[in-house]
PDB file of C-alpha atoms in Angstrom:
ATOM      1  CA  GLN A   1      14.460 -60.104 -97.181  1.00 83.00           C
ATOM      2  CA  VAL A   2      15.238 -59.693-100.739  1.00 94.00           C
ATOM      3  CA  GLN A   3      13.348 -57.246-102.847  1.00 96.00           C
ATOM      4  CA  LEU A   4      12.038 -57.239-106.336  1.00 97.00           C
ATOM      5  CA  ALA A   5      11.076 -55.193-108.970  1.00 97.00           C
ATOM      6  CA  GLU A   6       9.357 -56.795-112.691  1.00 97.00           C
ATOM      7  CA  SER A   7       9.714 -54.556-116.131  1.00 97.00           C
ATOM      8  CA  GLY A   8       9.320 -55.526-119.491  1.00 98.00           C
ATOM      9  CA  GLY A   9       5.263 -55.898-119.506  1.00 97.00           C
ATOM     10  CA  GLY A  10       3.029 -54.349-122.249  1.00 97.00           C
ATOM     11  CA  LEU A  11       0.959 -54.323-124.322  1.00 98.00           C
ATOM     12  CA  VAL A  12       1.607 -56.913-127.284  1.00 98.00           C
ATOM     13  CA  GLN A  13      -0.939 -58.384-130.367  1.00 98.00           C
ATOM     14  CA  ALA A  14      -1.423 -62.077-129.938  1.00 98.00           C
ATOM     15  CA  GLY A  15       1.536 -64.285-131.658  1.00 98.00           C
ATOM     16  CA  GLY A  16       4.200 -61.710-129.963  1.00 98.00           C
ATOM     17  CA  SER A  17       6.543 -61.794-127.749  1.00 98.00           C
ATOM     18  CA  LEU A  18       7.720 -60.091-124.673  1.00 98.00           C
ATOM     19  CA  ARG A  19      10.483 -60.509-121.950  1.00 98.00           C
ATOM     20  CA  LEU A  20       9.990 -59.794-118.317  1.00 98.00           C
ATOM     21  CA  SER A  21      12.906 -58.828-115.802  1.00 98.00           C
ATOM     22  CA  CYS A  22      13.123 -59.396-112.166  1.00 98.00           C
ATOM     23  CA  ALA A  23      15.673 -57.046-110.384  1.00 98.00           C
ATOM     24  CA  ALA A  24      16.751 -58.506-107.077  1.00 97.00           C
ATOM     25  CA  SER A  25      18.307 -56.173-104.347  1.00 93.00           C
ATOM     26  CA  GLY A  26      19.255 -56.482-100.641  1.00 88.00           C
ATOM     27  CA  ARG A  27      20.165 -60.298-100.604  1.00 83.00           C
ATOM     28  CA  THR A  28      22.278 -63.022-102.226  1.00 91.00           C
ATOM     29  CA  PHE A  29      20.332 -63.497-104.963  1.00 93.00           C
ATOM     30  CA  SER A  30      21.662 -66.805-105.782  1.00 90.00           C
ATOM     31  CA  ASN A  31      20.414 -67.845-102.088  1.00 93.00           C
ATOM     32  CA  TYR A  32      16.338 -67.738-103.856  1.00 95.00           C
ATOM     33  CA  ALA A  33      14.687 -70.017-106.098  1.00 96.00           C
ATOM     34  CA  MET A  34      12.826 -67.953-108.865  1.00 97.00           C
ATOM     35  CA  GLY A  35       8.802 -67.872-109.287  1.00 98.00           C
ATOM     36  CA  TRP A  36       7.091 -66.228-111.802  1.00 98.00           C
ATOM     37  CA  PHE A  37       3.405 -66.254-111.210  1.00 98.00           C
ATOM     38  CA  ARG A  38       0.035 -64.466-112.808  1.00 98.00           C
ATOM     39  CA  GLN A  39      -2.812 -62.849-111.956  1.00 98.00           C
ATOM     40  CA  ALA A  40      -6.003 -61.946-114.714  1.00 97.00           C
ATOM     41  CA  PRO A  41      -8.980 -60.131-113.485  1.00 92.00           C
ATOM     42  CA  GLY A  42     -11.512 -62.319-111.201  1.00 95.00           C
ATOM     43  CA  LYS A  43      -8.968 -64.600-110.862  1.00 97.00           C
ATOM     44  CA  GLU A  44      -6.628 -65.966-108.232  1.00 97.00           C
ATOM     45  CA  ARG A  45      -3.119 -65.799-108.688  1.00 97.00           C
ATOM     46  CA  GLU A  46      -1.481 -69.016-110.728  1.00 98.00           C
ATOM     47  CA  PHE A  47       1.914 -70.324-111.193  1.00 98.00           C
ATOM     48  CA  ALA A  48       3.806 -69.707-114.139  1.00 98.00           C
ATOM     49  CA  ALA A  49       7.340 -70.839-113.664  1.00 98.00           C
ATOM     50  CA  ALA A  50       9.871 -71.699-111.926  1.00 98.00           C
ATOM     51  CA  ILE A  51      14.014 -72.211-111.513  1.00 97.00           C
ATOM     52  CA  SER A  52      16.058 -73.454-109.089  1.00 96.00           C
ATOM     53  CA  TRP A  53      18.800 -71.127-107.056  1.00 93.00           C
ATOM     54  CA  THR A  54      21.491 -72.695-109.791  1.00 92.00           C
ATOM     55  CA  GLY A  55      19.228 -72.660-112.971  1.00 92.00           C
ATOM     56  CA  ASP A  56      19.617 -76.297-113.812  1.00 94.00           C
ATOM     57  CA  SER A  57      16.329 -76.798-112.938  1.00 96.00           C
ATOM     58  CA  THR A  58      12.958 -75.557-114.002  1.00 97.00           C
ATOM     59  CA  SER A  59       9.145 -76.495-113.896  1.00 97.00           C
ATOM     60  CA  TYR A  60       6.318 -74.555-116.331  1.00 98.00           C
ATOM     61  CA  ALA A  61       2.962 -74.580-115.731  1.00 98.00           C
ATOM     62  CA  ASP A  62       1.021 -76.563-118.483  1.00 98.00           C
ATOM     63  CA  SER A  63      -0.651 -73.562-120.299  1.00 97.00           C
ATOM     64  CA  VAL A  64       2.620 -72.246-120.809  1.00 98.00           C
ATOM     65  CA  LYS A  65       4.851 -74.918-121.639  1.00 98.00           C
ATOM     66  CA  GLY A  66       6.588 -74.697-124.557  1.00 98.00           C
ATOM     67  CA  ARG A  67       6.149 -70.821-124.851  1.00 98.00           C
ATOM     68  CA  PHE A  68       7.779 -69.236-121.844  1.00 98.00           C
ATOM     69  CA  THR A  69      11.074 -69.922-120.562  1.00 98.00           C
ATOM     70  CA  ILE A  70      12.541 -68.900-117.184  1.00 98.00           C
ATOM     71  CA  SER A  71      16.231 -67.949-116.683  1.00 98.00           C
ATOM     72  CA  ARG A  72      18.216 -65.979-113.963  1.00 97.00           C
ATOM     73  CA  ASP A  73      21.695 -64.507-114.558  1.00 97.00           C
ATOM     74  CA  ASN A  74      22.724 -64.103-110.822  1.00 95.00           C
ATOM     75  CA  ALA A  75      25.836 -62.232-111.793  1.00 95.00           C
ATOM     76  CA  LYS A  76      23.287 -59.487-112.448  1.00 96.00           C
ATOM     77  CA  SER A  77      20.582 -60.596-109.802  1.00 97.00           C
ATOM     78  CA  THR A  78      18.041 -60.668-112.317  1.00 97.00           C
ATOM     79  CA  ALA A  79      15.200 -63.366-113.434  1.00 98.00           C
ATOM     80  CA  TYR A  80      13.911 -63.209-116.349  1.00 98.00           C
ATOM     81  CA  LEU A  81      10.528 -64.684-118.081  1.00 98.00           C
ATOM     82  CA  GLN A  82      10.644 -64.892-121.815  1.00 98.00           C
ATOM     83  CA  MET A  83       7.503 -65.034-123.500  1.00 98.00           C
ATOM     84  CA  ASN A  84       6.490 -65.906-126.688  1.00 98.00           C
ATOM     85  CA  SER A  85       3.747 -67.203-129.190  1.00 98.00           C
ATOM     86  CA  LEU A  86       1.206 -64.974-126.719  1.00 98.00           C
ATOM     87  CA  LYS A  87      -2.256 -65.577-126.250  1.00 98.00           C
ATOM     88  CA  PRO A  88      -4.979 -63.478-125.288  1.00 97.00           C
ATOM     89  CA  GLU A  89      -5.496 -65.480-122.743  1.00 97.00           C
ATOM     90  CA  ASP A  90      -2.024 -64.497-120.716  1.00 98.00           C
ATOM     91  CA  THR A  91      -3.429 -61.398-120.022  1.00 98.00           C
ATOM     92  CA  ALA A  92      -2.682 -60.539-116.735  1.00 98.00           C
ATOM     93  CA  VAL A  93      -0.784 -59.254-114.534  1.00 98.00           C
ATOM     94  CA  TYR A  94       2.579 -60.868-113.809  1.00 98.00           C
ATOM     95  CA  TYR A  95       4.747 -61.303-110.410  1.00 98.00           C
ATOM     96  CA  CYS A  96       8.112 -62.380-109.654  1.00 98.00           C
ATOM     97  CA  ALA A  97       8.944 -64.189-106.606  1.00 98.00           C
ATOM     98  CA  ALA A  98      11.415 -65.259-104.302  1.00 97.00           C
ATOM     99  CA  ALA A  99      12.105 -68.349-102.029  1.00 96.00           C
ATOM    100  CA  ARG A 100      14.902 -69.344 -99.852  1.00 94.00           C
ATOM    101  CA  GLY A 101      16.391 -72.125-100.525  1.00 90.00           C
ATOM    102  CA  PRO A 102      17.763 -74.290-103.585  1.00 86.00           C
ATOM    103  CA  TRP A 103      14.951 -76.452-104.637  1.00 89.00           C
ATOM    104  CA  LEU A 104      11.553 -75.751-107.073  1.00 91.00           C
ATOM    105  CA  ARG A 105       8.939 -74.097-105.585  1.00 93.00           C
ATOM    106  CA  THR A 106       5.112 -73.705-107.523  1.00 94.00           C
ATOM    107  CA  GLY A 107       2.666 -73.120-104.590  1.00 95.00           C
ATOM    108  CA  VAL A 108       2.190 -68.958-104.008  1.00 96.00           C
ATOM    109  CA  LYS A 109       2.392 -69.790-100.359  1.00 96.00           C
ATOM    110  CA  ASP A 110       5.917 -71.473-100.811  1.00 96.00           C
ATOM    111  CA  PHE A 111       7.438 -67.785-101.502  1.00 96.00           C
ATOM    112  CA  GLY A 112       7.701 -65.119 -99.474  1.00 94.00           C
ATOM    113  CA  ALA A 113       8.732 -62.359-101.332  1.00 96.00           C
ATOM    114  CA  TRP A 114       6.857 -61.081-104.289  1.00 98.00           C
ATOM    115  CA  GLY A 115       7.319 -57.383-106.382  1.00 98.00           C
ATOM    116  CA  GLN A 116       4.767 -54.954-107.420  1.00 97.00           C
ATOM    117  CA  GLY A 117       3.946 -57.210-110.363  1.00 98.00           C
ATOM    118  CA  THR A 118       4.162 -55.857-114.491  1.00 98.00           C
ATOM    119  CA  GLN A 119       0.889 -55.766-116.636  1.00 98.00           C
ATOM    120  CA  VAL A 120       0.962 -57.735-119.677  1.00 98.00           C
ATOM    121  CA  THR A 121      -1.980 -57.135-122.316  1.00 98.00           C
ATOM    122  CA  VAL A 122      -1.996 -59.518-125.715  1.00 98.00           C
ATOM    123  CA  SER A 123      -5.084 -58.262-127.973  1.00 97.00           C
ATOM    124  CA  SER A 124      -6.281 -60.668-130.796  1.00 94.00           C
TER     125      SER A 124
END
């Protein structure tokens, strides 16, 4: 199974930006569709964004559409989540996840590999 490691989280003021990175190792990165999920304290893990293995298809949760952008660089085995216009309600631990195969997946159960998560805190 592919191994994933997120980075780039931190504390930012409302309206600010962060870029999360997800570095993959252990398997051929381009064989996996990727996703970003988030989990706030006391809440279930929820879908944020997903990208197909070629990067030509993407999907976003309504709550982040127009503010977040998912991308990938298969040559670097890395996926990214650019987060702009951040809001306090975006505060959560953000996880990247990998699902073998080309097509988009958006469900938690669709993904078999997960990173350890990175904390994003947005202050008002």
